mmCIF file of C-alpha atoms and ligand atoms in Angstrom:
data_model
loop_
_atom_site.group_PDB
_atom_site.id
_atom_site.type_symbol
_atom_site.label_atom_id
_atom_site.label_comp_id
_atom_site.label_asym_id
_atom_site.label_seq_id
_atom_site.Cartn_x
_atom_site.Cartn_y
_atom_site.Cartn_z
ATOM 1 C CA UNK A 1 -19.192 1.293 -8.879
ATOM 2 C CA UNK A 2 -20.977 -1.165 -6.638
ATOM 3 C CA UNK A 3 -20.861 -4.888 -6.024
ATOM 4 C CA UNK A 4 -23.595 -6.029 -3.660
ATOM 5 C CA UNK A 5 -23.503 -9.761 -4.306
ATOM 6 C CA UNK A 6 -20.351 -11.218 -2.818
ATOM 7 C CA UNK A 7 -20.036 -14.543 -0.980
ATOM 8 C CA UNK A 8 -17.401 -14.398 1.740
ATOM 9 C CA UNK A 9 -17.813 -18.102 2.488
ATOM 10 C CA UNK A 10 -17.929 -19.126 -1.170
ATOM 11 C CA UNK A 11 -19.642 -22.492 -1.242
ATOM 12 C CA UNK A 12 -18.551 -23.005 2.351
ATOM 13 C CA UNK A 13 -14.999 -23.609 1.148
ATOM 14 C CA UNK A 14 -13.795 -20.524 3.064
ATOM 15 C CA UNK A 15 -14.311 -19.218 6.562
ATOM 16 C CA UNK A 16 -15.435 -15.893 7.961
ATOM 17 C CA UNK A 17 -11.978 -14.867 9.105
ATOM 18 C CA UNK A 18 -10.378 -11.438 9.272
ATOM 19 C CA UNK A 19 -7.872 -12.438 6.557
ATOM 20 C CA UNK A 20 -10.603 -13.626 4.223
ATOM 21 C CA UNK A 21 -12.617 -10.412 4.648
ATOM 22 C CA UNK A 22 -9.481 -8.349 4.015
ATOM 23 C CA UNK A 23 -8.771 -10.280 0.838
ATOM 24 C CA UNK A 24 -12.183 -9.278 -0.548
ATOM 25 C CA UNK A 25 -11.799 -5.681 0.544
ATOM 26 C CA UNK A 26 -8.313 -5.426 -1.000
ATOM 27 C CA UNK A 27 -9.749 -6.625 -4.282
ATOM 28 C CA UNK A 28 -12.616 -4.120 -3.982
ATOM 29 C CA UNK A 29 -10.088 -1.338 -3.425
ATOM 30 C CA UNK A 30 -8.005 -2.446 -6.416
ATOM 31 C CA UNK A 31 -11.082 -2.511 -8.635
ATOM 32 C CA UNK A 32 -12.230 0.893 -7.358
ATOM 33 C CA UNK A 33 -15.479 -0.431 -5.944
ATOM 34 C CA UNK A 34 -17.104 2.300 -3.861
ATOM 35 C CA UNK A 35 -19.645 0.049 -2.172
ATOM 36 C CA UNK A 36 -19.262 -3.676 -1.588
ATOM 37 C CA UNK A 37 -21.879 -5.855 0.035
ATOM 38 C CA UNK A 38 -21.354 -9.305 1.503
ATOM 39 C CA UNK A 39 -24.410 -11.493 0.949
ATOM 40 C CA UNK A 40 -23.722 -15.083 1.867
ATOM 41 C CA UNK A 41 -26.273 -17.847 1.379
ATOM 42 C CA UNK A 42 -28.682 -18.108 4.299
ATOM 43 C CA UNK A 43 -28.067 -21.871 4.404
ATOM 44 C CA UNK A 44 -24.662 -21.073 5.963
ATOM 45 C CA UNK A 45 -26.289 -18.964 8.687
ATOM 46 C CA UNK A 46 -24.472 -20.756 11.514
ATOM 47 C CA UNK A 47 -21.070 -20.156 9.913
ATOM 48 C CA UNK A 48 -21.524 -16.413 9.371
ATOM 49 C CA UNK A 49 -19.742 -13.800 11.451
ATOM 50 C CA UNK A 50 -21.513 -10.612 10.464
ATOM 51 C CA UNK A 51 -20.165 -8.352 13.260
ATOM 52 C CA UNK A 52 -16.629 -9.233 12.166
ATOM 53 C CA UNK A 53 -17.339 -7.801 8.695
ATOM 54 C CA UNK A 54 -18.368 -4.484 10.280
ATOM 55 C CA UNK A 55 -15.218 -4.569 12.398
ATOM 56 C CA UNK A 56 -12.756 -5.238 9.557
ATOM 57 C CA UNK A 57 -14.562 -2.627 7.439
ATOM 58 C CA UNK A 58 -13.175 0.036 9.789
ATOM 59 C CA UNK A 59 -9.712 -0.672 8.335
ATOM 60 C CA UNK A 60 -11.006 0.438 4.904
ATOM 61 C CA UNK A 61 -12.660 3.824 5.406
ATOM 62 C CA UNK A 62 -12.500 4.559 1.668
ATOM 63 C CA UNK A 63 -14.898 1.689 0.895
ATOM 64 C CA UNK A 64 -18.555 1.546 1.933
ATOM 65 C CA UNK A 65 -18.886 -1.971 3.272
ATOM 66 C CA UNK A 66 -22.419 -3.321 3.522
ATOM 67 C CA UNK A 67 -23.799 -6.477 5.074
ATOM 68 C CA UNK A 68 -26.587 -8.360 3.348
ATOM 69 C CA UNK A 69 -27.806 -11.909 2.949
ATOM 70 C CA UNK A 70 -28.854 -13.995 -0.062
ATOM 71 C CA UNK A 71 -31.985 -15.856 0.937
ATOM 72 C CA UNK A 72 -33.558 -18.802 -0.825
ATOM 73 C CA UNK A 73 -37.215 -17.864 -1.201
ATOM 74 C CA UNK A 74 -39.590 -20.615 -0.268
ATOM 75 C CA UNK A 75 -43.199 -20.062 0.690
ATOM 76 C CA UNK A 76 -42.992 -22.534 3.572
ATOM 77 C CA UNK A 77 -39.987 -20.803 5.080
ATOM 78 C CA UNK A 78 -41.477 -17.325 5.209
ATOM 79 C CA UNK A 79 -41.577 -17.150 8.981
ATOM 80 C CA UNK A 80 -38.073 -18.466 9.630
ATOM 81 C CA UNK A 81 -36.688 -16.132 6.961
ATOM 82 C CA UNK A 82 -38.443 -13.241 8.691
ATOM 83 C CA UNK A 83 -36.854 -14.134 12.020
ATOM 84 C CA UNK A 84 -33.395 -14.484 10.507
ATOM 85 C CA UNK A 85 -33.648 -11.100 8.831
ATOM 86 C CA UNK A 86 -34.745 -9.405 12.043
ATOM 87 C CA UNK A 87 -31.882 -10.815 14.082
ATOM 88 C CA UNK A 88 -29.208 -8.541 12.565
ATOM 89 C CA UNK A 89 -29.093 -4.991 11.233
ATOM 90 C CA UNK A 90 -28.740 -5.901 7.588
ATOM 91 C CA UNK A 91 -28.279 -3.233 4.937
ATOM 92 C CA UNK A 92 -30.285 -5.235 2.400
ATOM 93 C CA UNK A 93 -31.597 -8.723 1.683
ATOM 94 C CA UNK A 94 -31.363 -10.455 -1.702
ATOM 95 C CA UNK A 95 -34.278 -12.748 -2.471
ATOM 96 C CA UNK A 96 -33.320 -15.542 -4.861
ATOM 97 C CA UNK A 97 -35.056 -18.566 -6.320
ATOM 98 C CA UNK A 98 -32.785 -21.572 -6.896
ATOM 99 C CA UNK A 99 -35.460 -24.204 -6.251
ATOM 100 C CA UNK A 100 -38.829 -25.051 -7.771
ATOM 101 C CA UNK A 101 -40.882 -27.242 -5.453
ATOM 102 C CA UNK A 102 -37.771 -28.659 -3.804
ATOM 103 C CA UNK A 103 -35.943 -29.151 -7.117
ATOM 104 C CA UNK A 104 -32.576 -27.354 -6.966
ATOM 105 C CA UNK A 105 -32.593 -26.562 -10.672
ATOM 106 C CA UNK A 106 -29.296 -24.692 -11.029
ATOM 107 C CA UNK A 107 -26.929 -27.562 -10.200
ATOM 108 C CA UNK A 108 -24.883 -28.776 -13.212
ATOM 109 C CA UNK A 109 -26.305 -32.267 -12.639
ATOM 110 C CA UNK A 110 -29.815 -30.935 -13.372
ATOM 111 C CA UNK A 111 -29.166 -29.777 -16.937
ATOM 112 C CA UNK A 112 -30.796 -32.809 -18.546
ATOM 113 C CA UNK A 113 -33.991 -32.304 -16.522
ATOM 114 C CA UNK A 114 -34.384 -28.844 -18.066
ATOM 115 C CA UNK A 115 -34.507 -30.301 -21.591
ATOM 116 C CA UNK A 116 -37.203 -32.787 -20.603
ATOM 117 C CA UNK A 117 -39.755 -30.146 -19.625
ATOM 118 C CA UNK A 118 -42.057 -27.792 -21.428
ATOM 119 C CA UNK A 119 -39.976 -24.623 -21.479
ATOM 120 C CA UNK A 120 -42.905 -22.212 -21.123
ATOM 121 C CA UNK A 121 -44.115 -24.108 -18.098
ATOM 122 C CA UNK A 122 -40.626 -24.161 -16.617
ATOM 123 C CA UNK A 123 -40.335 -20.381 -16.954
ATOM 124 C CA UNK A 124 -43.878 -19.783 -15.688
ATOM 125 C CA UNK A 125 -43.328 -21.834 -12.553
ATOM 126 C CA UNK A 126 -40.044 -20.078 -11.903
ATOM 127 C CA UNK A 127 -41.384 -16.559 -12.449
ATOM 128 C CA UNK A 128 -44.412 -17.223 -10.270
ATOM 129 C CA UNK A 129 -41.999 -17.938 -7.384
ATOM 130 C CA UNK A 130 -40.099 -14.742 -8.156
ATOM 131 C CA UNK A 131 -43.431 -12.909 -8.074
ATOM 132 C CA UNK A 132 -44.235 -14.382 -4.661
ATOM 133 C CA UNK A 133 -40.770 -13.459 -3.420
ATOM 134 C CA UNK A 134 -41.312 -9.870 -4.600
ATOM 135 C CA UNK A 135 -44.677 -9.708 -2.812
ATOM 136 C CA UNK A 136 -43.382 -11.276 0.419
ATOM 137 C CA UNK A 137 -42.127 -8.031 1.922
ATOM 138 C CA UNK A 138 -38.899 -9.779 2.938
ATOM 139 C CA UNK A 139 -36.467 -8.550 0.298
ATOM 140 C CA UNK A 140 -34.757 -5.434 -1.029
ATOM 141 C CA UNK A 141 -33.220 -6.945 -4.173
ATOM 142 C CA UNK A 142 -34.198 -9.762 -6.530
ATOM 143 C CA UNK A 143 -31.122 -11.892 -7.251
ATOM 144 C CA UNK A 144 -30.206 -13.199 -10.737
ATOM 145 C CA UNK A 145 -33.706 -12.461 -12.001
ATOM 146 C CA UNK A 146 -33.799 -14.976 -14.898
ATOM 147 C CA UNK A 147 -31.650 -17.751 -13.414
ATOM 148 C CA UNK A 148 -33.966 -20.333 -14.990
ATOM 149 C CA UNK A 149 -32.180 -19.768 -18.343
ATOM 150 C CA UNK A 150 -28.913 -21.081 -16.850
ATOM 151 C CA UNK A 151 -28.678 -24.055 -19.254
ATOM 152 C CA UNK A 152 -29.760 -21.961 -22.236
ATOM 153 C CA UNK A 153 -33.256 -23.434 -22.441
ATOM 154 C CA UNK A 154 -35.442 -20.633 -23.862
ATOM 155 C CA UNK A 155 -39.212 -20.323 -23.614
ATOM 156 C CA UNK A 156 -41.365 -20.565 -26.733
ATOM 157 C CA UNK A 157 -43.332 -17.502 -25.673
ATOM 158 C CA UNK A 158 -41.629 -14.092 -25.440
ATOM 159 C CA UNK A 159 -39.923 -14.071 -22.055
ATOM 160 C CA UNK A 160 -41.271 -10.565 -21.374
ATOM 161 C CA UNK A 161 -44.807 -11.939 -21.421
ATOM 162 C CA UNK A 162 -43.945 -14.806 -19.065
ATOM 163 C CA UNK A 163 -42.105 -12.379 -16.788
ATOM 164 C CA UNK A 164 -44.768 -9.690 -16.822
ATOM 165 C CA UNK A 165 -46.522 -10.404 -13.502
ATOM 166 C CA UNK A 166 -43.285 -10.764 -11.586
ATOM 167 C CA UNK A 167 -42.058 -7.458 -13.031
ATOM 168 C CA UNK A 168 -45.269 -5.819 -11.928
ATOM 169 C CA UNK A 169 -44.774 -7.227 -8.418
ATOM 170 C CA UNK A 170 -41.182 -5.984 -8.311
ATOM 171 C CA UNK A 171 -42.281 -2.504 -9.356
ATOM 172 C CA UNK A 172 -45.284 -2.356 -7.007
ATOM 173 C CA UNK A 173 -43.221 -3.496 -4.030
ATOM 174 C CA UNK A 174 -40.348 -1.086 -4.672
ATOM 175 C CA UNK A 175 -37.697 -3.752 -5.193
ATOM 176 C CA UNK A 176 -34.397 -3.399 -7.016
ATOM 177 C CA UNK A 177 -33.090 -5.903 -9.593
ATOM 178 C CA UNK A 178 -29.401 -6.723 -9.735
ATOM 179 C CA UNK A 179 -27.493 -7.110 -12.953
ATOM 180 C CA UNK A 180 -25.570 -10.251 -12.066
ATOM 181 C CA UNK A 181 -22.524 -10.920 -14.234
ATOM 182 C CA UNK A 182 -22.003 -14.509 -13.126
ATOM 183 C CA UNK A 183 -24.326 -15.860 -15.836
ATOM 184 C CA UNK A 184 -21.603 -15.200 -18.400
ATOM 185 C CA UNK A 185 -19.627 -18.042 -16.812
ATOM 186 C CA UNK A 186 -22.546 -20.501 -16.884
ATOM 187 C CA UNK A 187 -23.739 -22.480 -19.939
ATOM 188 C CA UNK A 188 -26.065 -19.619 -20.977
ATOM 189 C CA UNK A 189 -23.063 -17.249 -21.240
ATOM 190 C CA UNK A 190 -24.916 -14.003 -20.636
ATOM 191 C CA UNK A 191 -25.670 -11.721 -17.707
ATOM 192 C CA UNK A 192 -28.805 -12.088 -15.589
ATOM 193 C CA UNK A 193 -31.179 -10.658 -16.686
ATOM 194 C CA UNK A 194 -30.869 -10.680 -20.469
ATOM 195 C CA UNK A 195 -30.871 -7.355 -22.307
ATOM 196 C CA UNK A 196 -34.476 -7.331 -23.463
ATOM 197 C CA UNK A 197 -35.571 -7.866 -19.869
ATOM 198 C CA UNK A 198 -33.286 -5.060 -18.689
ATOM 199 C CA UNK A 199 -34.914 -2.822 -21.296
ATOM 200 C CA UNK A 200 -38.380 -3.886 -20.185
ATOM 201 C CA UNK A 201 -37.516 -3.222 -16.534
ATOM 202 C CA UNK A 202 -36.113 0.178 -17.383
ATOM 203 C CA UNK A 203 -39.293 1.020 -19.278
ATOM 204 C CA UNK A 204 -41.297 0.078 -16.180
ATOM 205 C CA UNK A 205 -39.091 2.221 -13.926
ATOM 206 C CA UNK A 206 -37.557 -0.676 -11.986
ATOM 207 C CA UNK A 207 -34.220 0.356 -10.418
ATOM 208 C CA UNK A 208 -30.991 -1.639 -10.760
ATOM 209 C CA UNK A 209 -27.992 -2.587 -8.715
ATOM 210 C CA UNK A 210 -24.880 -4.645 -9.536
ATOM 211 C CA UNK A 211 -23.547 -7.984 -8.361
ATOM 212 C CA UNK A 212 -20.656 -10.190 -9.439
ATOM 213 C CA UNK A 213 -21.885 -13.155 -7.348
ATOM 214 C CA UNK A 214 -18.213 -13.656 -6.463
ATOM 215 C CA UNK A 215 -17.543 -16.877 -4.554
ATOM 216 C CA UNK A 216 -13.854 -15.935 -4.250
ATOM 217 C CA UNK A 217 -12.073 -12.619 -3.765
ATOM 218 C CA UNK A 218 -10.563 -12.532 -7.267
ATOM 219 C CA UNK A 219 -14.028 -12.329 -8.834
ATOM 220 C CA UNK A 220 -15.191 -9.207 -6.948
ATOM 221 C CA UNK A 221 -16.207 -6.538 -9.473
ATOM 222 C CA UNK A 222 -15.945 -8.858 -12.479
ATOM 223 C CA UNK A 223 -17.422 -7.333 -15.659
ATOM 224 C CA UNK A 224 -19.266 -4.633 -13.723
ATOM 225 C CA UNK A 225 -17.614 -1.778 -15.640
ATOM 226 C CA UNK A 226 -19.006 -3.308 -18.809
ATOM 227 C CA UNK A 227 -22.474 -3.459 -17.238
ATOM 228 C CA UNK A 228 -22.296 0.248 -16.359
ATOM 229 C CA UNK A 229 -21.562 1.055 -20.030
ATOM 230 C CA UNK A 230 -24.387 -1.199 -21.155
ATOM 231 C CA UNK A 231 -26.884 0.373 -18.749
ATOM 232 C CA UNK A 232 -25.867 3.867 -19.803
ATOM 233 C CA UNK A 233 -26.360 2.945 -23.458
ATOM 234 C CA UNK A 234 -29.894 1.820 -22.530
ATOM 235 C CA UNK A 235 -30.610 5.180 -20.906
ATOM 236 C CA UNK A 236 -30.278 4.108 -17.262
ATOM 237 C CA UNK A 237 -29.203 7.103 -15.187
ATOM 238 C CA UNK A 238 -28.500 5.649 -11.770
ATOM 239 C CA UNK A 239 -27.897 2.532 -9.701
ATOM 240 C CA UNK A 240 -29.065 1.797 -6.180
ATOM 241 C CA UNK A 241 -26.755 1.107 -3.295
ATOM 242 C CA UNK A 242 -28.086 0.298 0.163
ATOM 243 C CA UNK A 243 -27.639 1.311 3.744
ATOM 244 C CA UNK A 244 -29.804 0.133 6.610
ATOM 245 C CA UNK A 245 -32.426 -1.249 4.179
ATOM 246 C CA UNK A 246 -32.717 2.120 2.429
ATOM 247 C CA UNK A 247 -31.857 2.634 -1.236
ATOM 248 C CA UNK A 248 -29.059 5.109 -1.857
ATOM 249 C CA UNK A 249 -28.726 6.232 -5.488
ATOM 250 C CA UNK A 250 -25.400 6.295 -7.356
ATOM 251 C CA UNK A 251 -25.245 8.413 -10.498
ATOM 252 C CA UNK A 252 -24.036 6.556 -13.595
ATOM 253 C CA UNK A 253 -21.461 8.824 -15.255
HETATM 254 ZN ZN1 ZN B 1 -27.897 -17.242 -6.034
HETATM 255 ZN ZN1 ZN B 2 -25.113 -15.680 -4.923
#
């Protein structure tokens, strides 16, 4: 079992201390997570202490501890993202889209704005950013692939059609998609991505990884056992872990 989407700093309500790191790793051990990856938001770059994670990891030899980063993809930031990524030996980078043209669409306060738009257009604009992120060469994993559904606004057109070009880009660029369980605790109440998109990805040969998107230690590993069962029932044979930007397969038993 893996969990590669864990926020040590939460929403900057916690610090990168030894005790905090241990709390996450204790929870990972209790939940029998073989590989855990810390991937804080790049906006907290100055508060990170990435070497400390590697140091505390030595106390837990039974767990593979990985260091990643969740990066907000934005065309204008491509260069600064590139520099950030090069400045540390990350195991992987998650590329996420939480903003469309400067609009931070996933905040609870933005729900109403979702209803006021043409849903197909909303999804198309979102997926075209995901496509650009996949083509940017910056990322190893696409985070919460269909986050745009967060407030349960559905497109009129089949989502697989709207998603098609971004899926092609993910496949062509060798990226991995995470099954992110946090969506269950948002208004949409389902994992990211939804099942028919997981099926479509599997058909296209896109590999998967797992992420709880935990913003506190108690959430590490949440619902991931259920995801493993689901993936197996869909015929998925393995998951991808990471080390030093390389994919490392985990058999799904
Ligand atoms: Zn995110
Ligand atoms: Zn996250």
